[in-house]
Amino acid sequence: MSETLAQIGEQLAGYDPQSLSADAVLTFLEHMVKPLAGAETVPLFQALDRVLAADVISPFSVPPHDNSAMDGYALDGRSLPAAQNLQVVGTALAGKAWQGEVRPGQCVKIMTGAIMPQGLDTVIAQELAQVQGDRVHIAAGLLQAGDNRRLCGEDLMAGQPALLAGTRLGPAACGLLASLGLAQVAVRPRLKVAYFSTGDEILSLGELPREGAVYDSNRYTVHGMLTRLGCEVLDMGVVRDDPALLEGAFRQAAAQADVIITSGGVSVGEADFTKAMMKKLGDVAFWRIAMRPGRPMAVGRIAQGDRSAVLFGLPGNPVAVMVTFLAFVRPTLQRMMGLTPAPLPLLKARSQAVLRKKPGRTEYQRGIVSRNGQGELQVSLTGNQGSGVLSSMVQANGLIVLHHAQATTQVGEWVDVMMFDGHI
Ligand code: AMP
Ligand code: MG
């Protein structure tokens, strides 16, 4: 049985649900979730963005033979770098090796990818060789032994791991698996994530506008971010602020999904039933995080039958949803997906604005990164940084991360930026 949230909290020095740093949140979540068990085998074309379930050991070396990296002439490099005058005695083609014997003073015309003829270890590029009839002249100092030859196993060595479990299979990794002749691959199960929006003022698309109501944008941002992560998304729509409806939604989500994400209804002043229902159905902590935007967040587990789903109750504000997702939900889901955790790459850019800030909380400001006249990266603000201003997320290409201990940044100072590339 998993530890309760209280037990996890006890192990973490200074754990205070009422005031948590962003780092403390990440540490807590690391303790809270484990990678999903199991694996399935999929054809390579369906493996893109899945997570490798086991190490892949090269069944053979790639390339399987020493071969030429150039179109040119293959020779024995032992008498280099002195000038050479060689007789061409044959041709080696890619896919059609030259089998004959090569004696001193001879060379073989060779194409890129062709197996190096026996005893030859160096290739001169066609355009550098002076060719006259069947003779090739190579100027002194032009070439060293071993030039333009690809070594057997220089890409992958037989018996060595080609890819490690926990690798996300991007286009390069899929190509690498294909180079090993593997038509299928064992991957982790896809993470099932159920999402619903809460709040009586939230309209589903297609509903008529009414005073005080807003269309549900969180459902679409969350759906997009989950899809980009490679999760299977169970869309559960908008759930009214009604105990029976909320209970039904949480139970249905917990019965089907590995993770439940909701938005709205977790802030301190909320008069609705969302928090009460989370508390009733699960082991849930209500946090106040020292960050902006996105201070309130609920985290926990909801059990249904013999299953238990991880719960993230995100704040309602559209920017806060995206920021808390990127900062906390994404790394947690990646861990559950079996991905080897990698810190988010942060770029350094020079701030073009004064960024006012007090130490003691992490702030995420919407930034536009570009290059200045000196070729350095610089970052400007998108304007209104309100946590409901979703257009700021559209204009931005990254989040400026002002770390917990950081104070006000002056114009021209370097700041960290978390780029959106591929996530948003
Ligand atoms: P809450 O966290 O429920 O207090 O919501 C904070 C703000 O976010 C309110 O202005 C809500 O109207 C807005 N909000 C909550 N849920 C959504 C949603 N699904 N789509 C758009 N805005 C939302
Ligand atoms: Mg609300």
PDB file of N, CA, C and O in Angstrom, residues 33 102 106 123 152 156 161 174 186 217 223 273 284 306 321 360 374 385 399:
ATOM      1  N   VAL A  33       4.558   9.521  -6.434  1.00  0.00           N
ATOM      2  CA  VAL A  33       4.189   8.675  -7.581  1.00  0.00           C
ATOM      3  C   VAL A  33       5.333   7.770  -8.019  1.00  0.00           C
ATOM      4  O   VAL A  33       6.512   8.083  -7.832  1.00  0.00           O
ATOM      5  N   VAL A 102      44.581  -6.371 -52.933  1.00  0.00           N
ATOM      6  CA  VAL A 102      45.194  -5.089 -53.284  1.00  0.00           C
ATOM      7  C   VAL A 102      46.656  -5.146 -52.856  1.00  0.00           C
ATOM      8  O   VAL A 102      46.953  -5.391 -51.691  1.00  0.00           O
ATOM      9  N   GLN A 106      48.683   0.019 -55.092  1.00  0.00           N
ATOM     10  CA  GLN A 106      47.367  -0.053 -55.738  1.00  0.00           C
ATOM     11  C   GLN A 106      46.290   0.591 -54.845  1.00  0.00           C
ATOM     12  O   GLN A 106      46.484   0.747 -53.639  1.00  0.00           O
ATOM     13  N   VAL A 123      40.453   6.694 -47.167  1.00  0.00           N
ATOM     14  CA  VAL A 123      39.799   7.063 -48.427  1.00  0.00           C
ATOM     15  C   VAL A 123      40.156   8.504 -48.751  1.00  0.00           C
ATOM     16  O   VAL A 123      40.104   9.385 -47.885  1.00  0.00           O
ATOM     17  N   CYS A 152      33.561  -0.047 -38.162  1.00  0.00           N
ATOM     18  CA  CYS A 152      32.558  -1.017 -37.746  1.00  0.00           C
ATOM     19  C   CYS A 152      32.158  -0.704 -36.294  1.00  0.00           C
ATOM     20  O   CYS A 152      33.013  -0.536 -35.434  1.00  0.00           O
ATOM     21  N   LEU A 156      26.730   1.886 -33.230  1.00  0.00           N
ATOM     22  CA  LEU A 156      26.258   0.974 -32.182  1.00  0.00           C
ATOM     23  C   LEU A 156      27.118  -0.273 -32.183  1.00  0.00           C
ATOM     24  O   LEU A 156      27.418  -0.823 -33.240  1.00  0.00           O
ATOM     25  N   PRO A 161      24.162  -1.555 -24.926  1.00  0.00           N
ATOM     26  CA  PRO A 161      22.822  -0.935 -24.979  1.00  0.00           C
ATOM     27  C   PRO A 161      22.772   0.161 -26.050  1.00  0.00           C
ATOM     28  O   PRO A 161      23.640   1.041 -26.079  1.00  0.00           O
ATOM     29  N   CYS A 174      13.492   6.288 -32.998  1.00  0.00           N
ATOM     30  CA  CYS A 174      12.766   5.338 -33.867  1.00  0.00           C
ATOM     31  C   CYS A 174      13.661   4.916 -35.024  1.00  0.00           C
ATOM     32  O   CYS A 174      13.714   3.738 -35.387  1.00  0.00           O
ATOM     33  N   ALA A 186       9.090  -2.740 -27.201  1.00  0.00           N
ATOM     34  CA  ALA A 186       8.310  -2.793 -25.953  1.00  0.00           C
ATOM     35  C   ALA A 186       8.291  -1.405 -25.318  1.00  0.00           C
ATOM     36  O   ALA A 186       9.343  -0.821 -25.048  1.00  0.00           O
ATOM     37  N   SER A 217     -12.074  27.299 -21.212  1.00  0.00           N
ATOM     38  CA  SER A 217     -10.844  27.220 -22.019  1.00  0.00           C
ATOM     39  C   SER A 217      -9.874  26.199 -21.420  1.00  0.00           C
ATOM     40  O   SER A 217      -9.080  25.594 -22.145  1.00  0.00           O
ATOM     41  N   HIS A 223      -6.177  19.570 -22.416  1.00  0.00           N
ATOM     42  CA  HIS A 223      -6.222  18.504 -23.422  1.00  0.00           C
ATOM     43  C   HIS A 223      -4.997  18.583 -24.332  1.00  0.00           C
ATOM     44  O   HIS A 223      -4.350  17.575 -24.633  1.00  0.00           O
ATOM     45  N   PHE A 273     -18.358  22.907  -3.740  1.00  0.00           N
ATOM     46  CA  PHE A 273     -18.285  21.559  -3.176  1.00  0.00           C
ATOM     47  C   PHE A 273     -17.070  20.763  -3.641  1.00  0.00           C
ATOM     48  O   PHE A 273     -16.881  19.638  -3.223  1.00  0.00           O
ATOM     49  N   VAL A 284      -6.278  13.729   0.263  1.00  0.00           N
ATOM     50  CA  VAL A 284      -5.954  14.912  -0.541  1.00  0.00           C
ATOM     51  C   VAL A 284      -5.389  16.019   0.348  1.00  0.00           C
ATOM     52  O   VAL A 284      -5.909  16.269   1.443  1.00  0.00           O
ATOM     53  N   ASP A 306     -10.393  -1.387  -6.516  1.00  0.00           N
ATOM     54  CA  ASP A 306      -9.001  -1.705  -6.202  1.00  0.00           C
ATOM     55  C   ASP A 306      -8.025  -0.788  -6.937  1.00  0.00           C
ATOM     56  O   ASP A 306      -6.835  -1.029  -6.979  1.00  0.00           O
ATOM     57  N   VAL A 321      -3.483  27.486 -14.614  1.00  0.00           N
ATOM     58  CA  VAL A 321      -3.620  26.080 -15.017  1.00  0.00           C
ATOM     59  C   VAL A 321      -2.402  25.649 -15.842  1.00  0.00           C
ATOM     60  O   VAL A 321      -1.790  24.609 -15.593  1.00  0.00           O
ATOM     61  N   GLY A 360      11.300  34.741  -2.007  1.00  0.00           N
ATOM     62  CA  GLY A 360      10.362  33.967  -1.195  1.00  0.00           C
ATOM     63  C   GLY A 360       9.213  33.365  -1.976  1.00  0.00           C
ATOM     64  O   GLY A 360       8.336  32.729  -1.403  1.00  0.00           O
ATOM     65  N   GLN A 374      23.570  42.109 -30.813  1.00  0.00           N
ATOM     66  CA  GLN A 374      24.847  41.422 -30.549  1.00  0.00           C
ATOM     67  C   GLN A 374      24.721  39.917 -30.726  1.00  0.00           C
ATOM     68  O   GLN A 374      25.670  39.174 -30.446  1.00  0.00           O
ATOM     69  N   GLN A 385       0.269  40.644 -17.105  1.00  0.00           N
ATOM     70  CA  GLN A 385       0.691  39.334 -16.590  1.00  0.00           C
ATOM     71  C   GLN A 385      -0.385  38.705 -15.703  1.00  0.00           C
ATOM     72  O   GLN A 385      -0.102  37.805 -14.920  1.00  0.00           O
ATOM     73  N   LEU A 399       8.297  30.904 -20.639  1.00  0.00           N
ATOM     74  CA  LEU A 399       8.024  31.478 -19.322  1.00  0.00           C
ATOM     75  C   LEU A 399       9.343  31.917 -18.709  1.00  0.00           C
ATOM     76  O   LEU A 399      10.279  31.116 -18.613  1.00  0.00           O
TER      77      LEU A 399
END
